[in-house]
Amino acid sequence: MLALFDKEDKGRVAFALAIPIGANIGGLGTPIGTPSNAIGESSCRDACSNFFGKWMAFEVFLYCLS
C-alpha cells in the first residue's frame, strides 16, 4: 500500500501510523482488549443491557480525552 504514495508525500507517514494507532484504540475500546477491561466488564455486566456497545463508547471516549 505504501508503494502507492510518492516518496515525498506526507500522507505516506500518516497512513503508516494510522494502522497501529487504530489497532491501539480498537484494542482499548473493547472489553477483551486488556485484562482490566475484562475484570471491569465482568463486574458490571448485569447492570446494563447492550453492555458491549456502551463499554466501547465509554472507553474510546476516555482514550480520546487523554
mmCIF file of N, CA and C in Angstrom:
data_model
loop_
_atom_site.group_PDB
_atom_site.id
_atom_site.type_symbol
_atom_site.label_atom_id
_atom_site.label_comp_id
_atom_site.label_asym_id
_atom_site.label_seq_id
_atom_site.Cartn_x
_atom_site.Cartn_y
_atom_site.Cartn_z
ATOM 1 N N MET A 1 0.819 -1.186 0.000
ATOM 2 C CA MET A 1 0.000 0.000 0.000
ATOM 3 C C MET A 1 0.869 1.258 0.000
ATOM 4 N N LEU A 2 1.971 1.222 0.706
ATOM 5 C CA LEU A 2 2.824 2.403 0.761
ATOM 6 C C LEU A 2 3.447 2.711 -0.595
ATOM 7 N N ALA A 3 3.535 1.734 -1.464
ATOM 8 C CA ALA A 3 4.099 1.960 -2.798
ATOM 9 C C ALA A 3 3.194 2.861 -3.639
ATOM 10 N N LEU A 4 1.945 2.996 -3.254
ATOM 11 C CA LEU A 4 1.031 3.868 -3.995
ATOM 12 C C LEU A 4 1.314 5.347 -3.744
ATOM 13 N N PHE A 5 1.998 5.669 -2.663
ATOM 14 C CA PHE A 5 2.323 7.049 -2.327
ATOM 15 C C PHE A 5 3.663 7.439 -2.939
ATOM 16 N N ASP A 6 3.823 8.717 -3.253
ATOM 17 C CA ASP A 6 5.129 9.229 -3.673
ATOM 18 C C ASP A 6 6.073 9.217 -2.484
ATOM 19 N N LYS A 7 7.363 9.205 -2.759
ATOM 20 C CA LYS A 7 8.364 9.161 -1.685
ATOM 21 C C LYS A 7 8.293 10.389 -0.780
ATOM 22 N N GLU A 8 7.926 11.545 -1.323
ATOM 23 C CA GLU A 8 7.892 12.790 -0.555
ATOM 24 C C GLU A 8 6.511 13.112 0.019
ATOM 25 N N ASP A 9 5.526 12.271 -0.228
ATOM 26 C CA ASP A 9 4.158 12.535 0.220
ATOM 27 C C ASP A 9 4.041 12.329 1.726
ATOM 28 N N LYS A 10 3.537 13.339 2.441
ATOM 29 C CA LYS A 10 3.369 13.223 3.892
ATOM 30 C C LYS A 10 2.244 12.269 4.259
ATOM 31 N N GLY A 11 1.364 12.006 3.336
ATOM 32 C CA GLY A 11 0.296 11.046 3.587
ATOM 33 C C GLY A 11 0.819 9.637 3.785
ATOM 34 N N ARG A 12 2.001 9.367 3.267
ATOM 35 C CA ARG A 12 2.632 8.061 3.433
ATOM 36 C C ARG A 12 2.911 7.770 4.915
ATOM 37 N N VAL A 13 3.453 8.752 5.609
ATOM 38 C CA VAL A 13 3.735 8.596 7.043
ATOM 39 C C VAL A 13 2.430 8.499 7.827
ATOM 40 N N ALA A 14 1.460 9.334 7.480
ATOM 41 C CA ALA A 14 0.171 9.310 8.179
ATOM 42 C C ALA A 14 -0.506 7.957 8.002
ATOM 43 N N PHE A 15 -0.434 7.400 6.802
ATOM 44 C CA PHE A 15 -1.041 6.099 6.554
ATOM 45 C C PHE A 15 -0.337 5.010 7.354
ATOM 46 N N ALA A 16 0.976 5.073 7.404
ATOM 47 C CA ALA A 16 1.742 4.075 8.140
ATOM 48 C C ALA A 16 1.449 4.145 9.640
ATOM 49 N N LEU A 17 1.217 5.322 10.171
ATOM 50 C CA LEU A 17 0.908 5.468 11.595
ATOM 51 C C LEU A 17 -0.556 5.168 11.919
ATOM 52 N N ALA A 18 -1.430 5.294 10.939
ATOM 53 C CA ALA A 18 -2.854 5.070 11.184
ATOM 54 C C ALA A 18 -3.148 3.623 11.555
ATOM 55 N N ILE A 19 -2.377 2.702 11.037
ATOM 56 C CA ILE A 19 -2.629 1.285 11.315
ATOM 57 C C ILE A 19 -2.386 0.949 12.783
ATOM 58 N N PRO A 20 -1.212 1.241 13.367
ATOM 59 C CA PRO A 20 -1.038 0.895 14.792
ATOM 60 C C PRO A 20 -1.884 1.740 15.732
ATOM 61 N N ILE A 21 -2.140 2.995 15.376
ATOM 62 C CA ILE A 21 -2.981 3.830 16.238
ATOM 63 C C ILE A 21 -4.411 3.297 16.248
ATOM 64 N N GLY A 22 -4.913 2.913 15.086
ATOM 65 C CA GLY A 22 -6.256 2.344 15.009
ATOM 66 C C GLY A 22 -6.366 1.038 15.775
ATOM 67 N N ALA A 23 -5.335 0.215 15.690
ATOM 68 C CA ALA A 23 -5.331 -1.045 16.433
ATOM 69 C C ALA A 23 -5.294 -0.792 17.934
ATOM 70 N N ASN A 24 -4.563 0.222 18.352
ATOM 71 C CA ASN A 24 -4.471 0.557 19.772
ATOM 72 C C ASN A 24 -5.813 1.032 20.306
ATOM 73 N N ILE A 25 -6.456 1.924 19.588
ATOM 74 C CA ILE A 25 -7.768 2.427 20.030
ATOM 75 C C ILE A 25 -8.790 1.292 20.045
ATOM 76 N N GLY A 26 -8.778 0.468 19.009
ATOM 77 C CA GLY A 26 -9.714 -0.655 18.963
ATOM 78 C C GLY A 26 -9.478 -1.653 20.076
ATOM 79 N N GLY A 27 -8.226 -1.910 20.400
ATOM 80 C CA GLY A 27 -7.922 -2.855 21.481
ATOM 81 C C GLY A 27 -8.318 -2.340 22.841
ATOM 82 N N LEU A 28 -8.128 -1.054 23.068
ATOM 83 C CA LEU A 28 -8.507 -0.482 24.359
ATOM 84 C C LEU A 28 -10.004 -0.293 24.484
ATOM 85 N N GLY A 29 -10.676 -0.141 23.368
ATOM 86 C CA GLY A 29 -12.109 0.125 23.417
ATOM 87 C C GLY A 29 -12.973 -1.092 23.658
ATOM 88 N N THR A 30 -12.450 -2.271 23.426
ATOM 89 C CA THR A 30 -13.259 -3.472 23.601
ATOM 90 C C THR A 30 -13.060 -4.067 24.991
ATOM 91 N N PRO A 31 -14.057 -4.733 25.508
ATOM 92 C CA PRO A 31 -13.918 -5.333 26.840
ATOM 93 C C PRO A 31 -12.817 -6.391 26.917
ATOM 94 N N ILE A 32 -12.495 -7.045 25.808
ATOM 95 C CA ILE A 32 -11.472 -8.087 25.848
ATOM 96 C C ILE A 32 -10.103 -7.562 25.427
ATOM 97 N N GLY A 33 -9.959 -6.261 25.253
ATOM 98 C CA GLY A 33 -8.702 -5.678 24.794
ATOM 99 C C GLY A 33 -7.593 -5.715 25.820
ATOM 100 N N THR A 34 -7.929 -5.535 27.076
ATOM 101 C CA THR A 34 -6.932 -5.589 28.147
ATOM 102 C C THR A 34 -7.531 -6.353 29.322
ATOM 103 N N PRO A 35 -6.706 -6.923 30.183
ATOM 104 C CA PRO A 35 -7.246 -7.670 31.333
ATOM 105 C C PRO A 35 -8.095 -6.813 32.265
ATOM 106 N N SER A 36 -7.718 -5.567 32.458
ATOM 107 C CA SER A 36 -8.513 -4.728 33.364
ATOM 108 C C SER A 36 -9.894 -4.444 32.786
ATOM 109 N N ASN A 37 -10.004 -4.342 31.469
ATOM 110 C CA ASN A 37 -11.322 -4.170 30.856
ATOM 111 C C ASN A 37 -12.194 -5.400 31.096
ATOM 112 N N ALA A 38 -11.614 -6.578 30.993
ATOM 113 C CA ALA A 38 -12.377 -7.807 31.206
ATOM 114 C C ALA A 38 -12.858 -7.911 32.648
ATOM 115 N N ILE A 39 -12.030 -7.510 33.600
ATOM 116 C CA ILE A 39 -12.425 -7.545 35.008
ATOM 117 C C ILE A 39 -13.557 -6.550 35.271
ATOM 118 N N GLY A 40 -13.420 -5.341 34.762
ATOM 119 C CA GLY A 40 -14.471 -4.335 34.935
ATOM 120 C C GLY A 40 -15.757 -4.744 34.263
ATOM 121 N N GLU A 41 -15.656 -5.344 33.100
ATOM 122 C CA GLU A 41 -16.846 -5.771 32.373
ATOM 123 C C GLU A 41 -17.567 -6.882 33.104
ATOM 124 N N SER A 42 -16.834 -7.816 33.672
ATOM 125 C CA SER A 42 -17.489 -8.928 34.367
ATOM 126 C C SER A 42 -18.203 -8.465 35.631
ATOM 127 N N SER A 43 -17.703 -7.427 36.274
ATOM 128 C CA SER A 43 -18.357 -6.954 37.492
ATOM 129 C C SER A 43 -19.563 -6.068 37.201
ATOM 130 N N CYS A 44 -19.651 -5.516 36.006
ATOM 131 C CA CYS A 44 -20.754 -4.603 35.670
ATOM 132 C C CYS A 44 -21.732 -5.171 34.655
ATOM 133 N N ARG A 45 -21.540 -6.370 34.208
ATOM 134 C CA ARG A 45 -22.339 -6.902 33.107
ATOM 135 C C ARG A 45 -23.834 -6.933 33.413
ATOM 136 N N ASP A 46 -24.220 -7.285 34.624
ATOM 137 C CA ASP A 46 -25.641 -7.397 34.956
ATOM 138 C C ASP A 46 -26.324 -6.042 35.092
ATOM 139 N N ALA A 47 -25.566 -4.972 35.227
ATOM 140 C CA ALA A 47 -26.150 -3.652 35.447
ATOM 141 C C ALA A 47 -26.707 -3.031 34.176
ATOM 142 N N CYS A 48 -26.207 -3.394 33.009
ATOM 143 C CA CYS A 48 -26.599 -2.732 31.759
ATOM 144 C C CYS A 48 -27.008 -3.742 30.707
ATOM 145 N N SER A 49 -27.996 -3.348 29.901
ATOM 146 C CA SER A 49 -28.259 -4.099 28.687
ATOM 147 C C SER A 49 -27.422 -3.452 27.579
ATOM 148 N N ASN A 50 -27.104 -4.187 26.559
ATOM 149 C CA ASN A 50 -26.226 -3.727 25.485
ATOM 150 C C ASN A 50 -24.904 -3.219 26.054
ATOM 151 N N PHE A 51 -24.338 -3.996 26.943
ATOM 152 C CA PHE A 51 -23.146 -3.553 27.659
ATOM 153 C C PHE A 51 -21.942 -3.378 26.751
ATOM 154 N N PHE A 52 -21.785 -4.240 25.756
ATOM 155 C CA PHE A 52 -20.616 -4.177 24.880
ATOM 156 C C PHE A 52 -20.538 -2.837 24.162
ATOM 157 N N GLY A 53 -21.619 -2.374 23.587
ATOM 158 C CA GLY A 53 -21.631 -1.094 22.879
ATOM 159 C C GLY A 53 -21.380 0.086 23.801
ATOM 160 N N LYS A 54 -21.980 0.066 24.973
ATOM 161 C CA LYS A 54 -21.781 1.150 25.934
ATOM 162 C C LYS A 54 -20.339 1.165 26.440
ATOM 163 N N TRP A 55 -19.777 -0.009 26.673
ATOM 164 C CA TRP A 55 -18.387 -0.093 27.140
ATOM 165 C C TRP A 55 -17.442 0.466 26.082
ATOM 166 N N MET A 56 -17.642 0.080 24.829
ATOM 167 C CA MET A 56 -16.763 0.556 23.765
ATOM 168 C C MET A 56 -16.847 2.069 23.620
ATOM 169 N N ALA A 57 -18.051 2.614 23.648
ATOM 170 C CA ALA A 57 -18.207 4.071 23.523
ATOM 171 C C ALA A 57 -17.511 4.785 24.679
ATOM 172 N N PHE A 58 -17.658 4.279 25.878
ATOM 173 C CA PHE A 58 -17.032 4.887 27.046
ATOM 174 C C PHE A 58 -15.506 4.834 26.958
ATOM 175 N N GLU A 59 -14.955 3.684 26.601
ATOM 176 C CA GLU A 59 -13.503 3.533 26.540
ATOM 177 C C GLU A 59 -12.894 4.369 25.434
ATOM 178 N N VAL A 60 -13.500 4.431 24.267
ATOM 179 C CA VAL A 60 -12.977 5.242 23.176
ATOM 180 C C VAL A 60 -13.059 6.723 23.557
ATOM 181 N N PHE A 61 -14.123 7.123 24.238
ATOM 182 C CA PHE A 61 -14.251 8.495 24.703
ATOM 183 C C PHE A 61 -13.120 8.842 25.668
ATOM 184 N N LEU A 62 -12.837 7.952 26.617
ATOM 185 C CA LEU A 62 -11.749 8.199 27.565
ATOM 186 C C LEU A 62 -10.401 8.254 26.868
ATOM 187 N N TYR A 63 -10.193 7.389 25.885
ATOM 188 C CA TYR A 63 -8.929 7.385 25.148
ATOM 189 C C TYR A 63 -8.740 8.701 24.391
ATOM 190 N N CYS A 64 -9.813 9.209 23.825
ATOM 191 C CA CYS A 64 -9.716 10.463 23.064
ATOM 192 C C CYS A 64 -9.443 11.654 24.003
ATOM 193 N N LEU A 65 -9.857 11.574 25.246
ATOM 194 C CA LEU A 65 -9.592 12.661 26.188
ATOM 195 C C LEU A 65 -8.134 12.706 26.625
ATOM 196 N N SER A 66 -7.482 11.556 26.614
ATOM 197 C CA SER A 66 -6.097 11.530 27.095
ATOM 198 C C SER A 66 -5.102 11.922 26.032
#
